[in-house]
mmCIF file of C-alpha atoms in Angstrom:
data_model
loop_
_atom_site.group_PDB
_atom_site.id
_atom_site.type_symbol
_atom_site.label_atom_id
_atom_site.label_comp_id
_atom_site.label_asym_id
_atom_site.label_seq_id
_atom_site.Cartn_x
_atom_site.Cartn_y
_atom_site.Cartn_z
ATOM 1 C CA MET L 1 0.000 0.000 0.000
ATOM 2 C CA ALA L 2 1.387 3.360 -0.973
ATOM 3 C CA SER L 3 2.180 5.727 1.837
ATOM 4 C CA ARG L 4 1.402 8.815 -0.218
ATOM 5 C CA ASN L 5 -1.660 9.582 -2.239
ATOM 6 C CA GLY L 6 -2.144 11.653 -5.367
ATOM 7 C CA SER L 7 -2.302 14.873 -3.364
ATOM 8 C CA GLY L 8 1.064 14.206 -1.709
ATOM 9 C CA ALA L 9 -0.494 13.658 1.731
ATOM 10 C CA SER L 10 0.406 10.587 3.738
ATOM 11 C CA LEU L 11 -2.196 7.915 4.469
ATOM 12 C CA TRP L 12 -0.622 7.021 7.819
ATOM 13 C CA PRO L 13 -1.972 9.897 9.968
ATOM 14 C CA TRP L 14 -5.516 8.981 8.946
ATOM 15 C CA LEU L 15 -4.925 5.309 9.677
ATOM 16 C CA ALA L 16 -3.470 6.327 13.061
ATOM 17 C CA ILE L 17 -6.687 8.199 13.908
ATOM 18 C CA ALA L 18 -8.713 5.135 12.932
ATOM 19 C CA LEU L 19 -6.456 2.928 15.085
ATOM 20 C CA ILE L 20 -6.898 5.238 18.103
ATOM 21 C CA VAL L 21 -10.680 4.982 17.700
ATOM 22 C CA ILE L 22 -10.484 1.186 17.444
ATOM 23 C CA LEU L 23 -8.263 0.899 20.527
ATOM 24 C CA ALA L 24 -10.420 3.257 22.622
ATOM 25 C CA ASP L 25 -13.571 1.459 21.491
ATOM 26 C CA GLN L 26 -12.264 -2.033 22.208
ATOM 27 C CA PHE L 27 -10.725 -1.003 25.543
ATOM 28 C CA THR L 28 -13.983 0.520 26.823
ATOM 29 C CA LYS L 29 -15.998 -2.459 25.597
ATOM 30 C CA SER L 30 -13.625 -4.869 27.351
ATOM 31 C CA LEU L 31 -14.146 -2.939 30.600
ATOM 32 C CA ILE L 32 -17.916 -3.211 30.212
ATOM 33 C CA VAL L 33 -17.827 -6.928 29.375
ATOM 34 C CA SER L 34 -15.590 -7.668 32.370
ATOM 35 C CA ASP L 35 -17.490 -5.494 34.905
ATOM 36 C CA PHE L 36 -21.158 -5.688 33.843
ATOM 37 C CA GLN L 37 -23.637 -8.504 33.339
ATOM 38 C CA LEU L 38 -25.863 -8.324 30.272
ATOM 39 C CA GLY L 39 -28.616 -5.781 30.994
ATOM 40 C CA GLU L 40 -26.903 -4.409 34.108
ATOM 41 C CA SER L 41 -27.153 -0.632 34.388
ATOM 42 C CA ARG L 42 -25.475 1.905 36.646
ATOM 43 C CA SER L 43 -26.643 5.480 36.919
ATOM 44 C CA VAL L 44 -23.890 8.077 36.493
ATOM 45 C CA THR L 45 -25.939 11.282 36.290
ATOM 46 C CA PRO L 46 -29.685 11.997 36.174
ATOM 47 C CA PHE L 47 -29.515 11.695 32.353
ATOM 48 C CA PHE L 48 -26.677 9.203 31.746
ATOM 49 C CA ASN L 49 -26.275 5.507 32.553
ATOM 50 C CA VAL L 50 -23.636 2.922 31.784
ATOM 51 C CA VAL L 51 -25.372 -0.270 30.701
ATOM 52 C CA ARG L 52 -24.326 -3.487 28.993
ATOM 53 C CA VAL L 53 -26.390 -4.165 25.888
ATOM 54 C CA HIS L 54 -25.737 -6.568 23.004
ATOM 55 C CA ASN L 55 -26.840 -5.356 19.571
ATOM 56 C CA THR L 56 -27.031 -7.988 16.839
ATOM 57 C CA GLY L 57 -28.417 -5.414 14.406
ATOM 58 C CA ALA L 58 -27.179 -2.095 13.121
ATOM 59 C CA ALA L 59 -28.018 1.451 14.183
ATOM 60 C CA PHE L 60 -31.054 1.551 16.478
ATOM 61 C CA SER L 61 -31.035 -2.294 16.430
ATOM 62 C CA PHE L 62 -32.040 -2.379 12.749
ATOM 63 C CA LEU L 63 -32.330 -6.074 11.725
ATOM 64 C CA ALA L 64 -31.579 -7.238 15.277
ATOM 65 C CA GLY L 65 -34.455 -9.710 15.060
ATOM 66 C CA ALA L 66 -33.140 -11.379 11.894
ATOM 67 C CA SER L 67 -32.087 -15.027 11.999
ATOM 68 C CA GLY L 68 -28.312 -14.453 12.167
ATOM 69 C CA TRP L 69 -27.432 -13.686 8.569
ATOM 70 C CA GLN L 70 -27.178 -9.978 9.472
ATOM 71 C CA ARG L 71 -23.926 -10.623 11.380
ATOM 72 C CA TRP L 72 -22.110 -11.570 8.194
ATOM 73 C CA PHE L 73 -23.913 -8.954 6.156
ATOM 74 C CA PHE L 74 -22.695 -6.198 8.496
ATOM 75 C CA VAL L 75 -19.170 -7.681 8.620
ATOM 76 C CA GLY L 76 -19.070 -7.682 4.817
ATOM 77 C CA LEU L 77 -20.489 -4.176 4.693
ATOM 78 C CA GLY L 78 -17.827 -3.049 7.178
ATOM 79 C CA PHE L 79 -15.028 -4.514 5.073
ATOM 80 C CA ALA L 80 -16.477 -2.990 1.888
ATOM 81 C CA ALA L 81 -16.692 0.400 3.639
ATOM 82 C CA THR L 82 -13.089 -0.031 4.805
ATOM 83 C CA GLY L 83 -11.882 -0.574 1.242
ATOM 84 C CA PHE L 84 -13.845 2.404 -0.042
ATOM 85 C CA ILE L 85 -12.668 4.687 2.769
ATOM 86 C CA VAL L 86 -9.001 3.742 2.313
ATOM 87 C CA TRP L 87 -9.371 4.391 -1.416
ATOM 88 C CA MET L 88 -10.919 7.806 -0.660
ATOM 89 C CA LEU L 89 -8.126 8.603 1.798
ATOM 90 C CA LEU L 90 -5.544 7.695 -0.834
ATOM 91 C CA ARG L 91 -7.200 10.103 -3.252
ATOM 92 C CA HIS L 92 -8.087 12.948 -0.864
ATOM 93 C CA GLY L 93 -5.708 12.641 2.100
ATOM 94 C CA GLY L 94 -4.695 16.291 1.729
ATOM 95 C CA GLN L 95 -8.192 17.463 2.662
ATOM 96 C CA ARG L 96 -7.955 17.599 6.428
ATOM 97 C CA MET L 97 -11.566 17.787 7.573
ATOM 98 C CA PHE L 98 -12.764 15.313 4.951
ATOM 99 C CA SER L 99 -10.002 12.841 5.801
ATOM 100 C CA THR L 100 -10.485 13.230 9.546
ATOM 101 C CA ALA L 101 -14.172 12.443 9.045
ATOM 102 C CA LEU L 102 -13.333 9.363 6.993
ATOM 103 C CA ALA L 103 -10.754 8.210 9.551
ATOM 104 C CA LEU L 104 -13.302 8.467 12.362
ATOM 105 C CA ILE L 105 -15.867 6.531 10.346
ATOM 106 C CA LEU L 106 -13.236 3.925 9.449
ATOM 107 C CA GLY L 107 -12.211 3.424 13.080
ATOM 108 C CA GLY L 108 -15.819 3.206 14.226
ATOM 109 C CA ALA L 109 -16.817 0.772 11.502
ATOM 110 C CA LEU L 110 -13.869 -1.512 12.230
ATOM 111 C CA GLY L 111 -14.462 -1.299 15.985
ATOM 112 C CA ASN L 112 -17.967 -2.659 15.477
ATOM 113 C CA VAL L 113 -16.794 -5.241 12.907
ATOM 114 C CA ILE L 114 -14.324 -6.570 15.479
ATOM 115 C CA ASP L 115 -17.216 -7.020 17.932
ATOM 116 C CA ARG L 116 -19.307 -8.855 15.348
ATOM 117 C CA LEU L 117 -16.440 -11.195 14.531
ATOM 118 C CA TRP L 118 -15.430 -11.750 18.161
ATOM 119 C CA HIS L 119 -18.823 -11.862 19.901
ATOM 120 C CA GLY L 120 -21.453 -12.122 17.174
ATOM 121 C CA TYR L 121 -22.933 -8.807 18.327
ATOM 122 C CA VAL L 122 -21.853 -5.251 19.133
ATOM 123 C CA VAL L 123 -21.386 -4.256 22.772
ATOM 124 C CA ASP L 124 -23.174 -0.976 23.515
ATOM 125 C CA PHE L 125 -22.907 0.743 26.885
ATOM 126 C CA ILE L 126 -23.643 4.466 26.733
ATOM 127 C CA GLN L 127 -27.263 5.260 27.587
ATOM 128 C CA VAL L 128 -28.695 8.778 27.580
ATOM 129 C CA HIS L 129 -32.204 9.490 28.827
ATOM 130 C CA HIS L 130 -34.540 12.285 29.876
ATOM 131 C CA ALA L 131 -37.979 12.259 31.484
ATOM 132 C CA GLY L 132 -38.402 8.527 30.934
ATOM 133 C CA ALA L 133 -37.382 8.666 27.265
ATOM 134 C CA TYR L 134 -34.267 6.627 26.443
ATOM 135 C CA PHE L 135 -32.042 7.139 23.424
ATOM 136 C CA PRO L 136 -30.799 3.782 22.050
ATOM 137 C CA SER L 137 -27.573 2.669 23.719
ATOM 138 C CA PHE L 138 -24.353 3.199 21.785
ATOM 139 C CA ASN L 139 -20.558 2.957 22.115
ATOM 140 C CA ILE L 140 -17.312 4.753 21.233
ATOM 141 C CA ALA L 141 -17.333 3.340 17.685
ATOM 142 C CA ASP L 142 -20.858 4.642 17.112
ATOM 143 C CA SER L 143 -19.818 8.030 18.479
ATOM 144 C CA ALA L 144 -16.833 8.193 16.110
ATOM 145 C CA ILE L 145 -19.073 7.305 13.150
ATOM 146 C CA THR L 146 -21.558 10.007 14.161
ATOM 147 C CA VAL L 147 -18.872 12.682 14.599
ATOM 148 C CA GLY L 148 -17.322 11.617 11.294
ATOM 149 C CA ALA L 149 -20.681 11.897 9.516
ATOM 150 C CA ALA L 150 -21.237 15.353 11.028
ATOM 151 C CA LEU L 151 -17.771 16.424 9.852
ATOM 152 C CA LEU L 152 -18.550 15.162 6.329
ATOM 153 C CA ILE L 153 -21.695 17.299 6.273
ATOM 154 C CA LEU L 154 -19.831 20.321 7.631
ATOM 155 C CA ASP L 155 -17.024 19.813 5.098
ATOM 156 C CA GLU L 156 -19.525 19.717 2.236
ATOM 157 C CA LEU L 157 -21.369 22.797 3.504
ATOM 158 C CA MET L 158 -18.073 24.672 3.729
ATOM 159 C CA ARG L 159 -17.068 23.478 0.243
ATOM 160 C CA VAL L 160 -20.363 24.723 -1.213
ATOM 161 C CA ARG L 161 -20.008 28.040 0.598
ATOM 162 C CA ARG L 162 -16.448 28.511 -0.732
ATOM 163 C CA SER L 163 -17.574 27.797 -4.305
ATOM 164 C CA ARG L 164 -20.143 30.625 -4.273
#
């Protein structure tokens, strides 16, 4: 794999960001798995709990009730996304915000793929709630994907604004 892309920027800083996300994600999940039973919840603040949840589906437990094929579908999707993101980083590594966004998404996607391969499900543990309404539980990988997606939107909005 080439260390420099067409824009002269190195691929390695972006892969390092993805690796940091993966390590932070897997470390926090290992703490949860070792210290919490499935379904166990501990209140941290009036609006935030740490809870151990297993998600066999995707975002918001999409396809969680499927018969098991979804595990391999999401693993394959994660690997396909990885290939596409690395290709995009090779082509656009000089664009800082865009590449940071892609690196965060890459790290988050691979963090969840590792869970699917290792456990057969994704370990979620962050639970936010207010007035009896609970947002679906999530993890560090999900957070990185969300921040990355927000950065992609911001990058595009800034690109459109600059072109006017």
